[in-house]
mmCIF file of C-alpha atoms in Angstrom:
data_model
loop_
_atom_site.group_PDB
_atom_site.id
_atom_site.type_symbol
_atom_site.label_atom_id
_atom_site.label_comp_id
_atom_site.label_asym_id
_atom_site.label_seq_id
_atom_site.Cartn_x
_atom_site.Cartn_y
_atom_site.Cartn_z
ATOM 1 C CA MET M 181 0.000 0.000 0.000
ATOM 2 C CA LYS M 182 1.468 3.329 -1.080
ATOM 3 C CA LYS M 183 1.525 6.108 1.491
ATOM 4 C CA ARG M 184 2.006 9.871 1.805
ATOM 5 C CA TRP M 185 5.087 10.975 3.741
ATOM 6 C CA LEU M 186 5.542 14.551 4.989
ATOM 7 C CA PHE M 187 9.045 15.793 5.798
ATOM 8 C CA VAL M 188 9.264 19.078 7.726
ATOM 9 C CA PHE M 189 12.585 20.900 7.871
ATOM 10 C CA ALA M 190 13.924 24.395 8.527
ATOM 11 C CA HIS M 191 16.161 25.218 5.549
ATOM 12 C CA PRO M 192 16.830 24.315 1.939
ATOM 13 C CA ASP M 193 19.339 21.399 1.991
ATOM 14 C CA ASP M 194 18.146 19.985 5.354
ATOM 15 C CA GLU M 195 16.123 17.376 3.477
ATOM 16 C CA SER M 196 19.103 16.206 1.418
ATOM 17 C CA PHE M 197 21.534 16.047 4.330
ATOM 18 C CA ALA M 198 19.140 14.345 6.738
ATOM 19 C CA ALA M 199 16.936 12.154 4.563
ATOM 20 C CA GLY M 200 17.847 12.447 0.879
ATOM 21 C CA GLY M 201 18.295 8.737 0.344
ATOM 22 C CA THR M 202 15.094 7.874 2.156
ATOM 23 C CA ILE M 203 13.088 10.439 0.197
ATOM 24 C CA ALA M 204 14.462 9.100 -3.083
ATOM 25 C CA LYS M 205 13.732 5.526 -2.041
ATOM 26 C CA LEU M 206 10.171 6.378 -1.037
ATOM 27 C CA SER M 207 9.409 8.188 -4.275
ATOM 28 C CA GLY M 208 11.203 5.517 -6.292
ATOM 29 C CA THR M 209 8.991 2.816 -4.826
ATOM 30 C CA GLY M 210 5.742 4.656 -5.531
ATOM 31 C CA HIS M 211 5.103 6.590 -2.331
ATOM 32 C CA GLU M 212 4.156 10.275 -2.350
ATOM 33 C CA VAL M 213 6.632 12.559 -0.619
ATOM 34 C CA VAL M 214 5.775 16.115 0.419
ATOM 35 C CA LEU M 215 8.386 18.499 1.802
ATOM 36 C CA ALA M 216 7.569 21.536 3.952
ATOM 37 C CA CYS M 217 10.487 23.955 4.288
ATOM 38 C CA ALA M 218 10.106 26.658 6.928
ATOM 39 C CA THR M 219 12.639 29.213 5.649
ATOM 40 C CA SER M 220 14.331 30.076 2.359
ATOM 41 C CA GLY M 221 17.823 30.167 3.846
ATOM 42 C CA CYS M 222 18.455 33.871 3.286
ATOM 43 C CA LYS M 223 21.147 34.002 6.000
ATOM 44 C CA GLY M 224 23.122 31.058 4.704
ATOM 45 C CA LYS M 225 26.488 31.238 2.971
ATOM 46 C CA SER M 226 26.443 31.948 -0.756
ATOM 47 C CA GLY M 227 29.452 29.897 -1.871
ATOM 48 C CA GLU M 228 30.747 30.967 -5.265
ATOM 49 C CA PHE M 229 27.820 33.328 -5.823
ATOM 50 C CA GLN M 230 27.456 37.022 -5.039
ATOM 51 C CA PHE M 231 24.072 38.479 -4.153
ATOM 52 C CA ALA M 232 23.152 42.106 -3.591
ATOM 53 C CA THR M 233 20.421 41.308 -1.062
ATOM 54 C CA ARG M 234 19.265 38.529 1.201
ATOM 55 C CA GLU M 235 16.110 38.336 -0.911
ATOM 56 C CA GLU M 236 18.218 37.411 -3.944
ATOM 57 C CA LEU M 237 19.981 34.719 -1.938
ATOM 58 C CA ALA M 238 16.630 33.394 -0.729
ATOM 59 C CA ARG M 239 15.335 33.121 -4.294
ATOM 60 C CA HIS M 240 18.514 31.346 -5.355
ATOM 61 C CA ARG M 241 18.328 28.878 -2.504
ATOM 62 C CA GLU M 242 14.699 28.144 -3.311
ATOM 63 C CA GLU M 243 15.766 27.281 -6.859
ATOM 64 C CA GLU M 244 18.465 24.994 -5.479
ATOM 65 C CA LEU M 245 15.819 23.391 -3.279
ATOM 66 C CA ARG M 246 13.517 22.817 -6.245
ATOM 67 C CA SER M 247 16.381 21.208 -8.156
ATOM 68 C CA ALA M 248 17.147 18.892 -5.250
ATOM 69 C CA CYS M 249 13.469 18.007 -4.910
ATOM 70 C CA SER M 250 13.389 17.087 -8.597
ATOM 71 C CA VAL M 251 16.355 14.753 -8.123
ATOM 72 C CA LEU M 252 14.781 13.136 -5.052
ATOM 73 C CA GLY M 253 11.305 12.813 -6.547
ATOM 74 C CA VAL M 254 9.474 15.102 -4.112
ATOM 75 C CA ALA M 255 5.872 15.357 -5.301
ATOM 76 C CA GLU M 256 5.065 18.677 -3.615
ATOM 77 C CA LEU M 257 7.167 21.416 -2.052
ATOM 78 C CA ILE M 258 5.582 23.742 0.511
ATOM 79 C CA LEU M 259 7.457 26.953 1.346
ATOM 80 C CA TYR M 260 6.483 28.760 4.551
ATOM 81 C CA ARG M 261 9.067 31.537 3.951
ATOM 82 C CA TYR M 262 9.709 32.441 7.568
ATOM 83 C CA ARG M 263 12.860 34.489 8.190
ATOM 84 C CA ASP M 264 15.983 32.372 8.289
ATOM 85 C CA GLY M 265 17.491 32.224 11.755
ATOM 86 C CA GLU M 266 14.366 33.515 13.452
ATOM 87 C CA LEU M 267 12.208 30.425 13.949
ATOM 88 C CA LYS M 268 13.114 30.437 17.627
ATOM 89 C CA SER M 269 11.607 33.936 17.887
ATOM 90 C CA ILE M 270 8.261 33.004 16.354
ATOM 91 C CA ASP M 271 5.383 32.274 18.701
ATOM 92 C CA PRO M 272 5.720 28.481 19.146
ATOM 93 C CA GLU M 273 1.950 28.070 19.080
ATOM 94 C CA ALA M 274 1.702 29.942 15.769
ATOM 95 C CA LEU M 275 4.475 27.879 14.182
ATOM 96 C CA ALA M 276 2.882 24.644 15.387
ATOM 97 C CA GLU M 277 -0.482 25.767 14.041
ATOM 98 C CA ARG M 278 1.020 26.462 10.614
ATOM 99 C CA ILE M 279 2.392 22.942 10.463
ATOM 100 C CA ARG M 280 -0.793 21.470 11.933
ATOM 101 C CA SER M 281 -2.812 23.021 9.123
ATOM 102 C CA THR M 282 -0.495 21.409 6.586
ATOM 103 C CA ILE M 283 -0.897 18.025 8.247
ATOM 104 C CA ALA M 284 -4.667 18.429 8.492
ATOM 105 C CA GLU M 285 -4.903 19.309 4.812
ATOM 106 C CA LEU M 286 -2.615 16.581 3.493
ATOM 107 C CA LYS M 287 -3.390 13.808 5.990
ATOM 108 C CA PRO M 288 0.032 12.159 5.607
ATOM 109 C CA ASP M 289 0.570 8.639 6.877
ATOM 110 C CA ALA M 290 3.913 9.641 8.391
ATOM 111 C CA VAL M 291 5.560 12.905 9.464
ATOM 112 C CA LEU M 292 9.320 13.269 9.876
ATOM 113 C CA THR M 293 11.497 16.091 11.223
ATOM 114 C CA PHE M 294 14.629 16.800 13.256
ATOM 115 C CA PRO M 295 15.145 15.363 16.745
ATOM 116 C CA PRO M 296 14.936 17.711 19.748
ATOM 117 C CA ASP M 297 18.636 18.628 19.524
ATOM 118 C CA GLY M 298 18.275 19.521 15.849
ATOM 119 C CA VAL M 299 21.186 17.152 15.019
ATOM 120 C CA THR M 300 23.577 20.121 14.815
ATOM 121 C CA GLY M 301 22.128 22.208 17.618
ATOM 122 C CA HIS M 302 20.910 24.886 15.185
ATOM 123 C CA PRO M 303 18.145 26.934 16.891
ATOM 124 C CA ASP M 304 15.980 26.801 13.734
ATOM 125 C CA HIS M 305 16.272 23.008 13.667
ATOM 126 C CA ILE M 306 15.281 22.793 17.317
ATOM 127 C CA ALA M 307 12.325 25.156 16.843
ATOM 128 C CA ILE M 308 10.987 23.210 13.855
ATOM 129 C CA SER M 309 11.367 19.928 15.743
ATOM 130 C CA GLN M 310 9.373 21.207 18.717
ATOM 131 C CA ALA M 311 6.690 22.786 16.540
ATOM 132 C CA THR M 312 6.280 19.712 14.336
ATOM 133 C CA GLU M 313 5.938 17.379 17.294
ATOM 134 C CA LYS M 314 3.251 19.627 18.791
ATOM 135 C CA ALA M 315 1.538 19.927 15.393
ATOM 136 C CA VAL M 316 1.351 16.164 14.963
ATOM 137 C CA ALA M 317 -0.293 15.713 18.362
ATOM 138 C CA LEU M 318 -2.819 18.458 17.555
ATOM 139 C CA ALA M 319 -3.595 17.132 14.079
ATOM 140 C CA GLU M 320 -4.245 13.586 15.258
ATOM 141 C CA ALA M 321 -7.768 14.569 16.296
ATOM 142 C CA GLU M 322 -8.613 15.112 12.622
ATOM 143 C CA TYR M 323 -7.682 11.579 11.606
ATOM 144 C CA PRO M 324 -10.003 8.553 11.752
ATOM 145 C CA GLU M 325 -9.498 6.322 14.766
ATOM 146 C CA GLY M 326 -6.825 3.741 14.082
ATOM 147 C CA ARG M 327 -5.289 5.686 11.167
ATOM 148 C CA ARG M 328 -3.345 8.410 12.905
ATOM 149 C CA PRO M 329 0.097 9.182 11.479
ATOM 150 C CA SER M 330 3.441 7.829 12.563
ATOM 151 C CA PHE M 331 5.899 10.483 13.699
ATOM 152 C CA TYR M 332 9.677 10.121 13.378
ATOM 153 C CA TYR M 333 12.821 12.035 14.205
ATOM 154 C CA THR M 334 15.626 11.911 11.655
ATOM 155 C CA SER M 335 19.188 11.396 12.823
ATOM 156 C CA ILE M 336 22.663 11.761 11.300
ATOM 157 C CA PRO M 337 24.879 9.750 13.656
ATOM 158 C CA HIS M 338 27.934 10.032 11.394
ATOM 159 C CA TYR M 339 27.654 13.747 10.667
ATOM 160 C CA TYR M 340 30.501 14.754 12.955
ATOM 161 C CA ASP M 341 32.789 12.071 11.595
ATOM 162 C CA HIS M 342 33.372 14.602 8.824
ATOM 163 C CA CYS M 343 33.249 17.779 10.940
ATOM 164 C CA GLN M 344 35.915 18.548 13.491
ATOM 165 C CA ASP M 345 33.755 20.831 15.618
ATOM 166 C CA SER M 346 31.826 19.115 18.382
ATOM 167 C CA GLY M 347 28.106 18.631 17.983
ATOM 168 C CA PRO M 348 25.382 17.896 20.502
ATOM 169 C CA LYS M 349 25.063 14.427 21.922
ATOM 170 C CA ASP M 350 22.155 12.183 21.004
ATOM 171 C CA THR M 351 19.165 12.923 23.214
ATOM 172 C CA CYS M 352 17.068 9.965 22.115
ATOM 173 C CA PRO M 353 17.840 6.448 20.911
ATOM 174 C CA ILE M 354 17.714 5.627 17.223
ATOM 175 C CA THR M 355 15.144 2.900 16.608
ATOM 176 C CA ALA M 356 15.366 2.067 12.898
ATOM 177 C CA ARG M 357 17.392 2.533 9.750
ATOM 178 C CA VAL M 358 16.681 2.745 6.034
ATOM 179 C CA ASP M 359 18.951 1.038 3.520
ATOM 180 C CA ILE M 360 19.703 3.709 0.902
ATOM 181 C CA SER M 361 22.519 1.865 -0.856
ATOM 182 C CA ASP M 362 20.614 1.942 -4.160
ATOM 183 C CA TYR M 363 19.858 5.658 -3.721
ATOM 184 C CA ARG M 364 23.186 7.116 -2.639
ATOM 185 C CA GLN M 365 23.614 8.656 -6.081
ATOM 186 C CA HIS M 366 20.255 10.416 -5.730
ATOM 187 C CA LYS M 367 21.324 11.843 -2.374
ATOM 188 C CA GLY M 368 24.648 12.914 -3.847
ATOM 189 C CA ARG M 369 23.051 14.591 -6.871
ATOM 190 C CA ALA M 370 20.609 16.405 -4.595
ATOM 191 C CA LEU M 371 23.479 17.698 -2.456
ATOM 192 C CA GLN M 372 25.237 18.854 -5.619
ATOM 193 C CA ALA M 373 22.260 21.097 -6.347
ATOM 194 C CA TYR M 374 23.360 23.268 -3.412
ATOM 195 C CA ARG M 375 26.309 25.059 -4.972
ATOM 196 C CA SER M 376 25.771 27.967 -2.597
ATOM 197 C CA GLN M 377 26.307 25.551 0.302
ATOM 198 C CA VAL M 378 29.454 23.954 -1.073
ATOM 199 C CA TYR M 379 31.362 24.569 2.171
ATOM 200 C CA SER M 380 28.801 22.668 4.247
ATOM 201 C CA VAL M 381 28.547 19.847 1.708
ATOM 202 C CA ASN M 382 32.320 19.458 1.571
ATOM 203 C CA ARG M 383 32.565 19.351 5.365
ATOM 204 C CA ALA M 384 29.952 16.643 5.749
ATOM 205 C CA TYR M 385 30.459 14.740 2.494
ATOM 206 C CA PRO M 386 33.912 15.525 1.096
ATOM 207 C CA GLY M 387 34.161 14.553 -2.552
ATOM 208 C CA VAL M 388 30.453 14.616 -3.331
ATOM 209 C CA MET M 389 30.724 17.847 -5.322
ATOM 210 C CA GLU M 390 33.301 16.055 -7.507
ATOM 211 C CA ASP M 391 30.962 13.068 -8.099
ATOM 212 C CA ASP M 392 32.531 10.844 -5.439
ATOM 213 C CA PHE M 393 29.536 9.396 -3.618
ATOM 214 C CA THR M 394 31.454 6.728 -1.693
ATOM 215 C CA VAL M 395 31.451 8.936 1.423
ATOM 216 C CA ILE M 396 27.637 8.640 1.567
ATOM 217 C CA ARG M 397 26.917 5.697 3.798
ATOM 218 C CA ASN M 398 24.391 2.972 3.098
ATOM 219 C CA TYR M 399 21.888 3.864 5.821
ATOM 220 C CA GLU M 400 19.859 6.769 7.146
ATOM 221 C CA TYR M 401 18.518 6.660 10.690
ATOM 222 C CA TYR M 402 15.244 7.409 12.460
ATOM 223 C CA THR M 403 13.492 7.332 15.810
ATOM 224 C CA LEU M 404 9.814 6.410 16.014
ATOM 225 C CA VAL M 405 8.233 8.889 18.442
ATOM 226 C CA ARG M 406 4.460 8.475 18.027
ATOM 227 C CA ALA M 407 2.337 5.768 16.462
ATOM 228 C CA ASN M 408 -1.430 5.919 16.045
ATOM 229 C CA GLY M 409 -1.830 8.665 18.603
ATOM 230 C CA GLN M 410 0.383 7.150 21.274
ATOM 231 C CA HIS M 411 3.846 8.198 22.395
ATOM 232 C CA VAL M 412 6.398 5.456 21.843
ATOM 233 C CA GLN M 413 8.690 5.071 24.809
ATOM 234 C CA ASP M 414 11.638 2.969 23.709
ATOM 235 C CA MET M 415 14.783 4.034 25.507
ATOM 236 C CA THR M 416 16.763 0.982 24.420
ATOM 237 C CA LYS M 417 20.059 1.942 22.828
ATOM 238 C CA THR M 418 20.953 -0.415 20.005
ATOM 239 C CA ALA M 419 24.138 -0.561 17.968
ATOM 240 C CA LEU M 420 23.601 1.036 14.571
ATOM 241 C CA SER M 421 24.540 -2.189 12.812
ATOM 242 C CA GLU M 422 21.862 -4.089 14.730
ATOM 243 C CA LEU M 423 18.950 -1.692 14.197
ATOM 244 C CA PRO M 424 15.850 -3.064 12.478
ATOM 245 C CA THR M 425 14.938 -1.849 9.031
ATOM 246 C CA MET M 426 12.283 0.849 9.013
ATOM 247 C CA ASP M 427 8.996 -0.272 7.455
ATOM 248 C CA LEU M 428 8.422 1.834 4.344
ATOM 249 C CA THR M 429 5.439 -0.144 3.043
#
């Protein structure tokens, strides 16, 4: 049975870094993937490009995002266009309501976003994680009994293998993984769409911009947080190599 999957992230490129292989695998196997992006990344680096205004950079990053979505097979892109770097300053209830309305309209079978630490500790990542989790709980009331969505955190456990600065520690156990070995090229091509973010791509995935996708590992990782309206409390820490495969059917 094919399903609708909603990914909610803060910036253009978050989807490719955190879940590019999974998104490509879902779309490649007939599922519908929708991406909601909260900002247009107007405060990000511009790489080799020069822009006169932040608005120009935002438009450019949106085009990069659309290119990445095309590579990954995203069926629909939703742009909230909040100010980059300011999600933490938005009324949390208002941000959650914006996401709730998206969930209520689309009725996805699964919703995925950053974990509470945002993976990298970025305040925008943390704000979107908190708002999405609240939005899922609020939207559940609009689903039929027994068909409420699954809610997952994404995780990048190897991110800091390629970055020398120290990142936040895991705050929740990873509960499943997705084998993306057949979709590493899709993830790599999506990352290549972000020429303005070449510094970040090279830090996390050195060689990808030069078509070397071997640095992209075979799995992406997730934590199941809610299932059918109930919080999942699984605090068991399992070795990454022993994690079960996430059910994408």
